[in-house]
Amino acid sequence: MFDDSGTDGTTSNLEKFEQKGNWPFLLGVYMGINGTRDAYLIIDSPDCAFFKTEHIQGNHDRASDLMDCTGHHRIVNTRADVGNIINDRRTLVQGISQEVYDDPATGGVFVTSMPMAMVTGVEYGLLTRTCQENSEVWKPAAEIPCASLAGDWLDGYADYLTALAGSIEIQENSIKKNTVAIIGNMMDRVEADCLANAAELKCMVEALDLEVISTWLDGGSVADITRASEAEFLVSLPYGREAAKYLSERSGAEVIELDLPFGLEPTERWLRTLGEATGRQAQAETYIEKQLEIVAKRLEWVIPNKLIAKRFVVAADPHLTRGMIDLFREVGADVTLAISYGRKEHLGAESTIEKQG
């Protein structure tokens, strides 16, 4: 027998032998760039960082265009190595960044690094501002601070959105009434299902007589993203909480924090909360009633024949795991195992998923 009780009575000794299932910080940044069709990333690192792009393109996302057969890649690597890392590399990194910035195809430029390049002291934020000053055309540009040693893919995605929030221009008195920007949609692929998720979020918001002028992210351009500066309300989803707060501080928009609308009851709660926050309770109730009639008919056969009393394993990111468990419970199914890909801190109060029978 192996004693799995911790030395302090709370932490399992088995934990240190677990196979950790998670993805690195940089892949989350790449997902963000991938979900913005004309955003480019300068990654100051050895060329191994460029080949990490293959984890997304041709693998996770069949529609990705981060790499291009002509060499016009949206992930641009500085090829740092043991030889050039000891020299003053600012001129090299600046030159690469300026070339990417000045390209007509570029909608915005973001710069990050791996730890071995970060410690050389290149001021990436200053570098992006220099690109803007040296060009006749202004474009969003920002640094994404290196967090590879502490963060995971969810942190990388969130930090990209936060960098976006700091990179766009804010005009005084530009807020438009009854407009919404959705901040924090997970666009991990630009395939049809993720595009449909973004479209459905927009549909639900606009059913309350509001106009969605920007979604972070939905596969759109940097120009589409910048319209969020005009929104009266920012719908904050779990993947972009800090970005929504930061943008609100800059633009003056009102933040409405919502969980993911996944499952019947959570979606009802999502719509009601949004309706109450925007003074549109009646529109929310009307839409909920209409949609429940449609969904109920579709579930009449599915629940008794395919779901009730069935057992499932859930594998998802921490923000989606709870919603999936609740959804299966709601239709009479049982979740025997839940696997979350991400640091347990992302679960917040839901740091422990209770065991299922």
PDB file of C-alpha atoms in Angstrom, residues 8-155:
ATOM      1  CA  ASP A   8       0.624  18.022   6.754  1.00  0.00           C
ATOM      2  CA  GLY A   9      -2.513  15.930   6.482  1.00  0.00           C
ATOM      3  CA  THR A  10      -3.823  17.828   3.472  1.00  0.00           C
ATOM      4  CA  THR A  11      -1.454  17.410   0.511  1.00  0.00           C
ATOM      5  CA  SER A  12      -1.224  14.068  -1.229  1.00  0.00           C
ATOM      6  CA  ASN A  13       2.238  12.535  -1.638  1.00  0.00           C
ATOM      7  CA  LEU A  14       0.981  11.122  -4.906  1.00  0.00           C
ATOM      8  CA  GLU A  15       0.817  14.591  -6.431  1.00  0.00           C
ATOM      9  CA  LYS A  16       4.548  14.817  -7.040  1.00  0.00           C
ATOM     10  CA  PHE A  17       4.387  11.630  -9.126  1.00  0.00           C
ATOM     11  CA  GLU A  18       1.485  12.800 -11.292  1.00  0.00           C
ATOM     12  CA  GLN A  19       1.823  13.287 -15.018  1.00  0.00           C
ATOM     13  CA  LYS A  20       0.953  16.959 -15.388  1.00  0.00           C
ATOM     14  CA  GLY A  21      -1.370  17.725 -18.271  1.00  0.00           C
ATOM     15  CA  ASN A  22      -0.908  21.320 -19.323  1.00  0.00           C
ATOM     16  CA  TRP A  23       0.483  23.502 -22.111  1.00  0.00           C
ATOM     17  CA  PRO A  24       3.072  26.286 -21.892  1.00  0.00           C
ATOM     18  CA  PHE A  25       2.593  30.035 -21.744  1.00  0.00           C
ATOM     19  CA  LEU A  26       3.838  30.616 -25.273  1.00  0.00           C
ATOM     20  CA  LEU A  27       1.183  28.424 -26.887  1.00  0.00           C
ATOM     21  CA  GLY A  28      -1.511  30.591 -25.317  1.00  0.00           C
ATOM     22  CA  VAL A  29       0.101  33.684 -26.837  1.00  0.00           C
ATOM     23  CA  TYR A  30       0.224  31.917 -30.208  1.00  0.00           C
ATOM     24  CA  MET A  31      -3.492  31.060 -29.884  1.00  0.00           C
ATOM     25  CA  GLY A  32      -4.264  34.730 -29.377  1.00  0.00           C
ATOM     26  CA  ILE A  33      -2.236  35.754 -32.431  1.00  0.00           C
ATOM     27  CA  ASN A  34      -3.868  32.922 -34.374  1.00  0.00           C
ATOM     28  CA  GLY A  35      -7.306  34.259 -33.420  1.00  0.00           C
ATOM     29  CA  THR A  36      -6.514  37.742 -34.794  1.00  0.00           C
ATOM     30  CA  ARG A  37      -6.039  37.372 -38.517  1.00  0.00           C
ATOM     31  CA  ASP A  38      -3.548  40.198 -39.165  1.00  0.00           C
ATOM     32  CA  ALA A  39      -1.665  40.281 -35.843  1.00  0.00           C
ATOM     33  CA  TYR A  40       2.058  39.445 -35.919  1.00  0.00           C
ATOM     34  CA  LEU A  41       4.274  38.269 -33.074  1.00  0.00           C
ATOM     35  CA  ILE A  42       8.008  38.849 -32.708  1.00  0.00           C
ATOM     36  CA  ILE A  43       9.398  36.162 -30.410  1.00  0.00           C
ATOM     37  CA  ASP A  44      12.910  36.848 -29.147  1.00  0.00           C
ATOM     38  CA  SER A  45      14.239  33.334 -28.660  1.00  0.00           C
ATOM     39  CA  PRO A  46      16.057  30.451 -30.294  1.00  0.00           C
ATOM     40  CA  ASP A  47      14.368  29.062 -33.388  1.00  0.00           C
ATOM     41  CA  CYS A  48      12.756  26.246 -31.361  1.00  0.00           C
ATOM     42  CA  ALA A  49      10.055  28.770 -30.408  1.00  0.00           C
ATOM     43  CA  PHE A  50       9.099  29.135 -34.062  1.00  0.00           C
ATOM     44  CA  PHE A  51       8.616  25.391 -34.458  1.00  0.00           C
ATOM     45  CA  LYS A  52       6.199  25.398 -31.533  1.00  0.00           C
ATOM     46  CA  THR A  53       3.833  26.989 -34.030  1.00  0.00           C
ATOM     47  CA  GLU A  54       3.318  23.497 -35.413  1.00  0.00           C
ATOM     48  CA  HIS A  55       1.462  22.564 -32.231  1.00  0.00           C
ATOM     49  CA  ILE A  56      -1.330  24.793 -33.569  1.00  0.00           C
ATOM     50  CA  GLN A  57      -1.094  24.949 -37.354  1.00  0.00           C
ATOM     51  CA  GLY A  58      -1.679  21.620 -39.049  1.00  0.00           C
ATOM     52  CA  ASN A  59      -2.345  20.000 -35.695  1.00  0.00           C
ATOM     53  CA  HIS A  60      -4.788  21.704 -33.319  1.00  0.00           C
ATOM     54  CA  ASP A  61      -6.131  24.130 -35.923  1.00  0.00           C
ATOM     55  CA  ARG A  62      -6.425  23.024 -39.539  1.00  0.00           C
ATOM     56  CA  ALA A  63      -7.432  26.544 -40.595  1.00  0.00           C
ATOM     57  CA  SER A  64      -4.457  28.316 -38.994  1.00  0.00           C
ATOM     58  CA  ASP A  65      -2.264  30.626 -41.091  1.00  0.00           C
ATOM     59  CA  LEU A  66       0.469  31.406 -38.567  1.00  0.00           C
ATOM     60  CA  MET A  67       2.998  29.941 -40.989  1.00  0.00           C
ATOM     61  CA  ASP A  68       3.079  30.576 -44.718  1.00  0.00           C
ATOM     62  CA  CYS A  69       4.746  28.587 -47.490  1.00  0.00           C
ATOM     63  CA  THR A  70       6.156  31.836 -48.939  1.00  0.00           C
ATOM     64  CA  GLY A  71       7.957  32.568 -45.661  1.00  0.00           C
ATOM     65  CA  HIS A  72       5.563  35.373 -44.687  1.00  0.00           C
ATOM     66  CA  HIS A  73       4.978  33.933 -41.203  1.00  0.00           C
ATOM     67  CA  ARG A  74       2.930  35.633 -38.506  1.00  0.00           C
ATOM     68  CA  ILE A  75       5.232  34.184 -35.836  1.00  0.00           C
ATOM     69  CA  VAL A  76       8.641  35.781 -36.436  1.00  0.00           C
ATOM     70  CA  ASN A  77      11.662  34.484 -34.557  1.00  0.00           C
ATOM     71  CA  THR A  78      14.897  36.384 -33.845  1.00  0.00           C
ATOM     72  CA  ARG A  79      16.981  33.170 -33.760  1.00  0.00           C
ATOM     73  CA  ALA A  80      18.806  34.026 -30.585  1.00  0.00           C
ATOM     74  CA  ASP A  81      21.670  31.633 -29.858  1.00  0.00           C
ATOM     75  CA  VAL A  82      24.660  31.268 -27.546  1.00  0.00           C
ATOM     76  CA  GLY A  83      26.730  33.338 -29.950  1.00  0.00           C
ATOM     77  CA  ASN A  84      24.605  36.442 -30.486  1.00  0.00           C
ATOM     78  CA  ILE A  85      22.856  36.452 -27.094  1.00  0.00           C
ATOM     79  CA  ILE A  86      25.926  37.948 -25.396  1.00  0.00           C
ATOM     80  CA  ASN A  87      26.063  40.954 -27.726  1.00  0.00           C
ATOM     81  CA  ASP A  88      23.947  44.119 -27.765  1.00  0.00           C
ATOM     82  CA  ARG A  89      20.942  42.718 -29.610  1.00  0.00           C
ATOM     83  CA  ARG A  90      18.669  45.749 -29.576  1.00  0.00           C
ATOM     84  CA  THR A  91      19.591  46.742 -33.135  1.00  0.00           C
ATOM     85  CA  LEU A  92      18.859  43.222 -34.409  1.00  0.00           C
ATOM     86  CA  VAL A  93      15.496  42.891 -32.671  1.00  0.00           C
ATOM     87  CA  GLN A  94      14.524  46.462 -33.591  1.00  0.00           C
ATOM     88  CA  GLY A  95      15.318  45.850 -37.255  1.00  0.00           C
ATOM     89  CA  ILE A  96      13.227  42.678 -37.417  1.00  0.00           C
ATOM     90  CA  SER A  97      10.328  44.331 -35.607  1.00  0.00           C
ATOM     91  CA  GLN A  98      10.394  47.421 -37.827  1.00  0.00           C
ATOM     92  CA  GLU A  99      10.341  45.291 -40.971  1.00  0.00           C
ATOM     93  CA  VAL A 100       7.287  43.399 -39.729  1.00  0.00           C
ATOM     94  CA  TYR A 101       5.595  46.592 -38.521  1.00  0.00           C
ATOM     95  CA  ASP A 102       6.024  48.348 -41.883  1.00  0.00           C
ATOM     96  CA  ASP A 103       4.601  45.445 -43.891  1.00  0.00           C
ATOM     97  CA  PRO A 104       1.183  46.454 -45.350  1.00  0.00           C
ATOM     98  CA  ALA A 105      -0.259  43.090 -44.322  1.00  0.00           C
ATOM     99  CA  THR A 106       0.453  43.773 -40.655  1.00  0.00           C
ATOM    100  CA  GLY A 107      -2.460  45.006 -38.560  1.00  0.00           C
ATOM    101  CA  GLY A 108      -0.599  45.040 -35.255  1.00  0.00           C
ATOM    102  CA  VAL A 109       2.735  43.914 -33.813  1.00  0.00           C
ATOM    103  CA  PHE A 110       3.341  42.230 -30.472  1.00  0.00           C
ATOM    104  CA  VAL A 111       6.691  41.304 -28.984  1.00  0.00           C
ATOM    105  CA  THR A 112       7.539  38.694 -26.381  1.00  0.00           C
ATOM    106  CA  SER A 113      10.505  36.546 -25.455  1.00  0.00           C
ATOM    107  CA  MET A 114      11.696  33.375 -23.847  1.00  0.00           C
ATOM    108  CA  PRO A 115      13.533  33.671 -20.500  1.00  0.00           C
ATOM    109  CA  MET A 116      17.038  33.187 -21.898  1.00  0.00           C
ATOM    110  CA  ALA A 117      16.530  36.203 -24.193  1.00  0.00           C
ATOM    111  CA  MET A 118      14.549  38.279 -21.693  1.00  0.00           C
ATOM    112  CA  VAL A 119      17.461  38.373 -19.226  1.00  0.00           C
ATOM    113  CA  THR A 120      19.618  40.215 -21.796  1.00  0.00           C
ATOM    114  CA  GLY A 121      17.659  43.368 -20.964  1.00  0.00           C
ATOM    115  CA  VAL A 122      16.172  44.297 -24.348  1.00  0.00           C
ATOM    116  CA  GLU A 123      13.426  46.863 -23.659  1.00  0.00           C
ATOM    117  CA  TYR A 124      10.665  45.375 -25.780  1.00  0.00           C
ATOM    118  CA  GLY A 125       8.077  48.008 -24.833  1.00  0.00           C
ATOM    119  CA  LEU A 126      10.422  50.778 -25.960  1.00  0.00           C
ATOM    120  CA  LEU A 127      11.097  48.786 -29.109  1.00  0.00           C
ATOM    121  CA  THR A 128       7.406  48.730 -30.077  1.00  0.00           C
ATOM    122  CA  ARG A 129       7.057  52.478 -29.460  1.00  0.00           C
ATOM    123  CA  THR A 130      10.106  53.103 -31.634  1.00  0.00           C
ATOM    124  CA  CYS A 131       8.448  51.132 -34.449  1.00  0.00           C
ATOM    125  CA  GLN A 132       5.434  53.426 -34.239  1.00  0.00           C
ATOM    126  CA  GLU A 133       7.587  56.568 -34.194  1.00  0.00           C
ATOM    127  CA  ASN A 134       9.631  55.447 -37.191  1.00  0.00           C
ATOM    128  CA  SER A 135       6.619  54.725 -39.380  1.00  0.00           C
ATOM    129  CA  GLU A 136       4.220  57.031 -41.213  1.00  0.00           C
ATOM    130  CA  VAL A 137       1.357  54.640 -40.424  1.00  0.00           C
ATOM    131  CA  TRP A 138       0.327  54.103 -36.782  1.00  0.00           C
ATOM    132  CA  LYS A 139      -0.603  50.569 -35.765  1.00  0.00           C
ATOM    133  CA  PRO A 140      -1.243  48.916 -32.396  1.00  0.00           C
ATOM    134  CA  ALA A 141       1.972  47.492 -30.958  1.00  0.00           C
ATOM    135  CA  ALA A 142       2.811  46.229 -27.482  1.00  0.00           C
ATOM    136  CA  GLU A 143       5.004  43.981 -25.399  1.00  0.00           C
ATOM    137  CA  ILE A 144       3.675  40.769 -23.910  1.00  0.00           C
ATOM    138  CA  PRO A 145       5.882  40.264 -20.822  1.00  0.00           C
ATOM    139  CA  CYS A 146       7.657  36.920 -20.664  1.00  0.00           C
ATOM    140  CA  ALA A 147       5.955  34.614 -18.160  1.00  0.00           C
ATOM    141  CA  SER A 148       7.061  31.227 -19.446  1.00  0.00           C
ATOM    142  CA  LEU A 149       8.483  30.147 -16.087  1.00  0.00           C
ATOM    143  CA  ALA A 150       5.341  30.946 -14.104  1.00  0.00           C
ATOM    144  CA  GLY A 151       2.326  30.924 -16.430  1.00  0.00           C
ATOM    145  CA  ASP A 152       0.576  28.412 -18.641  1.00  0.00           C
ATOM    146  CA  TRP A 153      -1.334  28.635 -21.925  1.00  0.00           C
ATOM    147  CA  LEU A 154      -4.342  30.320 -20.288  1.00  0.00           C
ATOM    148  CA  ASP A 155      -2.054  32.988 -18.860  1.00  0.00           C
TER     149      ASP A 155
END
